[in-house]
JSON list of C-alpha atoms in Angstrom, two decimals:
[
{"chain": "A", "resi": 1, "resn": "UNK", "atom": "CA", "xyz": [0.03, 0.00, 0.00]},
{"chain": "A", "resi": 2, "resn": "UNK", "atom": "CA", "xyz": [2.80, 2.44, 0.83]},
{"chain": "A", "resi": 3, "resn": "UNK", "atom": "CA", "xyz": [4.52, 1.87, -2.48]},
{"chain": "A", "resi": 4, "resn": "UNK", "atom": "CA", "xyz": [1.36, 2.63, -4.47]},
{"chain": "A", "resi": 5, "resn": "UNK", "atom": "CA", "xyz": [0.86, 5.91, -2.57]},
{"chain": "A", "resi": 6, "resn": "UNK", "atom": "CA", "xyz": [4.43, 7.02, -3.11]},
{"chain": "A", "resi": 7, "resn": "UNK", "atom": "CA", "xyz": [4.28, 6.26, -6.81]},
{"chain": "A", "resi": 8, "resn": "UNK", "atom": "CA", "xyz": [0.97, 8.21, -7.14]},
{"chain": "A", "resi": 9, "resn": "UNK", "atom": "CA", "xyz": [2.48, 11.30, -5.40]},
{"chain": "A", "resi": 10, "resn": "UNK", "atom": "CA", "xyz": [5.60, 11.19, -7.50]},
{"chain": "A", "resi": 11, "resn": "UNK", "atom": "CA", "xyz": [3.63, 10.90, -10.73]},
{"chain": "A", "resi": 12, "resn": "UNK", "atom": "CA", "xyz": [1.46, 13.86, -9.73]},
{"chain": "A", "resi": 13, "resn": "UNK", "atom": "CA", "xyz": [4.56, 15.99, -8.89]},
{"chain": "A", "resi": 14, "resn": "UNK", "atom": "CA", "xyz": [6.06, 15.04, -12.23]},
{"chain": "A", "resi": 15, "resn": "UNK", "atom": "CA", "xyz": [2.92, 15.93, -14.09]},
{"chain": "A", "resi": 16, "resn": "UNK", "atom": "CA", "xyz": [2.61, 19.29, -12.44]},
{"chain": "A", "resi": 17, "resn": "UNK", "atom": "CA", "xyz": [6.35, 20.21, -13.18]},
{"chain": "A", "resi": 18, "resn": "UNK", "atom": "CA", "xyz": [6.10, 19.15, -16.81]},
{"chain": "A", "resi": 19, "resn": "UNK", "atom": "CA", "xyz": [2.81, 21.08, -17.29]},
{"chain": "A", "resi": 20, "resn": "UNK", "atom": "CA", "xyz": [4.20, 24.18, -15.73]},
{"chain": "A", "resi": 21, "resn": "UNK", "atom": "CA", "xyz": [7.31, 24.16, -17.93]},
{"chain": "A", "resi": 22, "resn": "UNK", "atom": "CA", "xyz": [5.36, 23.62, -21.16]},
{"chain": "A", "resi": 23, "resn": "UNK", "atom": "CA", "xyz": [2.87, 26.34, -20.30]},
{"chain": "A", "resi": 24, "resn": "UNK", "atom": "CA", "xyz": [5.63, 28.80, -19.71]},
{"chain": "A", "resi": 25, "resn": "UNK", "atom": "CA", "xyz": [7.45, 28.09, -22.98]},
{"chain": "A", "resi": 26, "resn": "UNK", "atom": "CA", "xyz": [4.31, 28.44, -25.03]},
{"chain": "A", "resi": 27, "resn": "UNK", "atom": "CA", "xyz": [3.30, 31.79, -23.65]},
{"chain": "A", "resi": 28, "resn": "UNK", "atom": "CA", "xyz": [6.80, 33.20, -24.07]},
{"chain": "A", "resi": 29, "resn": "UNK", "atom": "CA", "xyz": [6.91, 32.42, -27.77]},
{"chain": "A", "resi": 30, "resn": "UNK", "atom": "CA", "xyz": [3.61, 34.11, -28.52]},
{"chain": "A", "resi": 31, "resn": "UNK", "atom": "CA", "xyz": [4.90, 37.44, -29.73]},
{"chain": "A", "resi": 32, "resn": "UNK", "atom": "CA", "xyz": [2.46, 39.75, -31.74]},
{"chain": "A", "resi": 33, "resn": "UNK", "atom": "CA", "xyz": [3.04, 39.84, -35.47]},
{"chain": "A", "resi": 34, "resn": "UNK", "atom": "CA", "xyz": [4.44, 42.92, -37.14]},
{"chain": "A", "resi": 35, "resn": "UNK", "atom": "CA", "xyz": [3.03, 43.37, -40.61]},
{"chain": "A", "resi": 36, "resn": "UNK", "atom": "CA", "xyz": [5.06, 44.81, -43.48]},
{"chain": "A", "resi": 37, "resn": "UNK", "atom": "CA", "xyz": [2.36, 47.25, -44.57]},
{"chain": "A", "resi": 38, "resn": "UNK", "atom": "CA", "xyz": [-1.29, 48.18, -44.42]},
{"chain": "A", "resi": 39, "resn": "UNK", "atom": "CA", "xyz": [-2.25, 45.98, -47.30]},
{"chain": "A", "resi": 40, "resn": "UNK", "atom": "CA", "xyz": [-0.96, 42.94, -45.34]},
{"chain": "A", "resi": 41, "resn": "UNK", "atom": "CA", "xyz": [-2.98, 44.07, -42.30]},
{"chain": "A", "resi": 42, "resn": "UNK", "atom": "CA", "xyz": [-6.06, 44.71, -44.37]},
{"chain": "A", "resi": 43, "resn": "UNK", "atom": "CA", "xyz": [-5.96, 41.13, -45.78]},
{"chain": "A", "resi": 44, "resn": "UNK", "atom": "CA", "xyz": [-6.38, 39.76, -42.29]},
{"chain": "A", "resi": 45, "resn": "UNK", "atom": "CA", "xyz": [-8.25, 42.56, -40.60]},
{"chain": "A", "resi": 46, "resn": "UNK", "atom": "CA", "xyz": [-10.22, 44.64, -43.04]},
{"chain": "A", "resi": 47, "resn": "UNK", "atom": "CA", "xyz": [-10.89, 47.48, -40.52]},
{"chain": "A", "resi": 48, "resn": "UNK", "atom": "CA", "xyz": [-7.21, 47.55, -39.13]},
{"chain": "A", "resi": 49, "resn": "UNK", "atom": "CA", "xyz": [-5.87, 46.94, -35.66]},
{"chain": "A", "resi": 50, "resn": "UNK", "atom": "CA", "xyz": [-6.85, 49.11, -32.71]},
{"chain": "A", "resi": 51, "resn": "UNK", "atom": "CA", "xyz": [-6.05, 49.63, -29.08]},
{"chain": "A", "resi": 52, "resn": "UNK", "atom": "CA", "xyz": [-8.64, 47.97, -26.76]},
{"chain": "A", "resi": 53, "resn": "UNK", "atom": "CA", "xyz": [-9.88, 51.39, -25.54]},
{"chain": "A", "resi": 54, "resn": "UNK", "atom": "CA", "xyz": [-10.72, 52.76, -29.03]},
{"chain": "A", "resi": 55, "resn": "UNK", "atom": "CA", "xyz": [-14.45, 52.91, -29.94]},
{"chain": "A", "resi": 56, "resn": "UNK", "atom": "CA", "xyz": [-14.61, 55.38, -32.77]},
{"chain": "A", "resi": 57, "resn": "UNK", "atom": "CA", "xyz": [-12.37, 56.44, -35.73]},
{"chain": "A", "resi": 58, "resn": "UNK", "atom": "CA", "xyz": [-11.09, 60.04, -35.40]},
{"chain": "A", "resi": 59, "resn": "UNK", "atom": "CA", "xyz": [-11.20, 61.68, -38.83]},
{"chain": "A", "resi": 60, "resn": "UNK", "atom": "CA", "xyz": [-9.77, 65.21, -39.40]},
{"chain": "A", "resi": 61, "resn": "UNK", "atom": "CA", "xyz": [-10.57, 66.84, -42.85]},
{"chain": "A", "resi": 62, "resn": "UNK", "atom": "CA", "xyz": [-10.12, 70.61, -43.68]},
{"chain": "A", "resi": 63, "resn": "UNK", "atom": "CA", "xyz": [-9.35, 71.47, -40.10]},
{"chain": "A", "resi": 64, "resn": "UNK", "atom": "CA", "xyz": [-12.55, 69.80, -38.76]},
{"chain": "A", "resi": 65, "resn": "UNK", "atom": "CA", "xyz": [-12.39, 66.75, -36.56]},
{"chain": "A", "resi": 66, "resn": "UNK", "atom": "CA", "xyz": [-15.21, 64.25, -36.58]},
{"chain": "A", "resi": 67, "resn": "UNK", "atom": "CA", "xyz": [-15.72, 60.76, -35.09]},
{"chain": "A", "resi": 68, "resn": "UNK", "atom": "CA", "xyz": [-17.06, 57.86, -37.20]},
{"chain": "A", "resi": 69, "resn": "UNK", "atom": "CA", "xyz": [-17.96, 54.29, -36.24]},
{"chain": "A", "resi": 70, "resn": "UNK", "atom": "CA", "xyz": [-15.29, 51.64, -37.03]},
{"chain": "A", "resi": 71, "resn": "UNK", "atom": "CA", "xyz": [-15.65, 49.97, -40.34]},
{"chain": "A", "resi": 72, "resn": "UNK", "atom": "CA", "xyz": [-14.81, 46.37, -41.28]},
{"chain": "A", "resi": 73, "resn": "UNK", "atom": "CA", "xyz": [-13.19, 43.73, -39.07]},
{"chain": "A", "resi": 74, "resn": "UNK", "atom": "CA", "xyz": [-11.22, 45.61, -36.47]},
{"chain": "A", "resi": 75, "resn": "UNK", "atom": "CA", "xyz": [-8.82, 43.62, -34.23]},
{"chain": "A", "resi": 76, "resn": "UNK", "atom": "CA", "xyz": [-8.74, 45.20, -30.74]},
{"chain": "A", "resi": 77, "resn": "UNK", "atom": "CA", "xyz": [-5.46, 44.15, -29.19]},
{"chain": "A", "resi": 78, "resn": "UNK", "atom": "CA", "xyz": [-2.99, 46.49, -27.42]},
{"chain": "A", "resi": 79, "resn": "UNK", "atom": "CA", "xyz": [0.08, 44.24, -27.97]},
{"chain": "A", "resi": 80, "resn": "UNK", "atom": "CA", "xyz": [-0.71, 43.75, -31.71]},
{"chain": "A", "resi": 81, "resn": "UNK", "atom": "CA", "xyz": [-1.38, 47.45, -32.13]},
{"chain": "A", "resi": 82, "resn": "UNK", "atom": "CA", "xyz": [1.98, 48.36, -30.44]},
{"chain": "A", "resi": 83, "resn": "UNK", "atom": "CA", "xyz": [3.77, 46.00, -32.80]},
{"chain": "A", "resi": 84, "resn": "UNK", "atom": "CA", "xyz": [2.23, 47.83, -35.76]},
{"chain": "A", "resi": 85, "resn": "UNK", "atom": "CA", "xyz": [1.98, 51.38, -34.29]},
{"chain": "A", "resi": 86, "resn": "UNK", "atom": "CA", "xyz": [4.13, 52.78, -37.12]},
{"chain": "A", "resi": 87, "resn": "UNK", "atom": "CA", "xyz": [1.15, 52.29, -39.56]},
{"chain": "A", "resi": 88, "resn": "UNK", "atom": "CA", "xyz": [-1.06, 54.67, -37.50]},
{"chain": "A", "resi": 89, "resn": "UNK", "atom": "CA", "xyz": [-0.56, 57.75, -39.53]},
{"chain": "A", "resi": 90, "resn": "UNK", "atom": "CA", "xyz": [-3.08, 59.98, -37.74]},
{"chain": "A", "resi": 91, "resn": "UNK", "atom": "CA", "xyz": [-2.21, 58.68, -34.22]},
{"chain": "A", "resi": 92, "resn": "UNK", "atom": "CA", "xyz": [-5.79, 57.88, -33.33]},
{"chain": "A", "resi": 93, "resn": "UNK", "atom": "CA", "xyz": [-5.17, 54.44, -31.84]},
{"chain": "A", "resi": 94, "resn": "UNK", "atom": "CA", "xyz": [-6.09, 52.59, -35.06]},
{"chain": "A", "resi": 95, "resn": "UNK", "atom": "CA", "xyz": [-3.41, 51.34, -37.44]},
{"chain": "A", "resi": 96, "resn": "UNK", "atom": "CA", "xyz": [-4.57, 50.90, -41.16]},
{"chain": "A", "resi": 97, "resn": "UNK", "atom": "CA", "xyz": [-8.14, 51.84, -40.53]},
{"chain": "A", "resi": 98, "resn": "UNK", "atom": "CA", "xyz": [-10.87, 52.32, -43.20]},
{"chain": "A", "resi": 99, "resn": "UNK", "atom": "CA", "xyz": [-12.36, 55.81, -42.67]}
]
């Protein structure tokens, strides 16, 4: 009886250790993708990539600023936005948006 209990505890400890190591390795390798240009972004997300806090598209035309609803499929992800921030020309929190 004592041998069975010891083997069970050892197997449980081993399973927890292996599970913890695998989980850590997977999450560390999941870096956000940096796209080459807006055409590549719009193939995947037709409305662009936005910060999670953005709800409307800020459009400035002729000195007048207005806010419009988001168009197309917009991916709201802060890490993905930061990886592609260089493509947010108007600095409104949406990269490669459709206005």
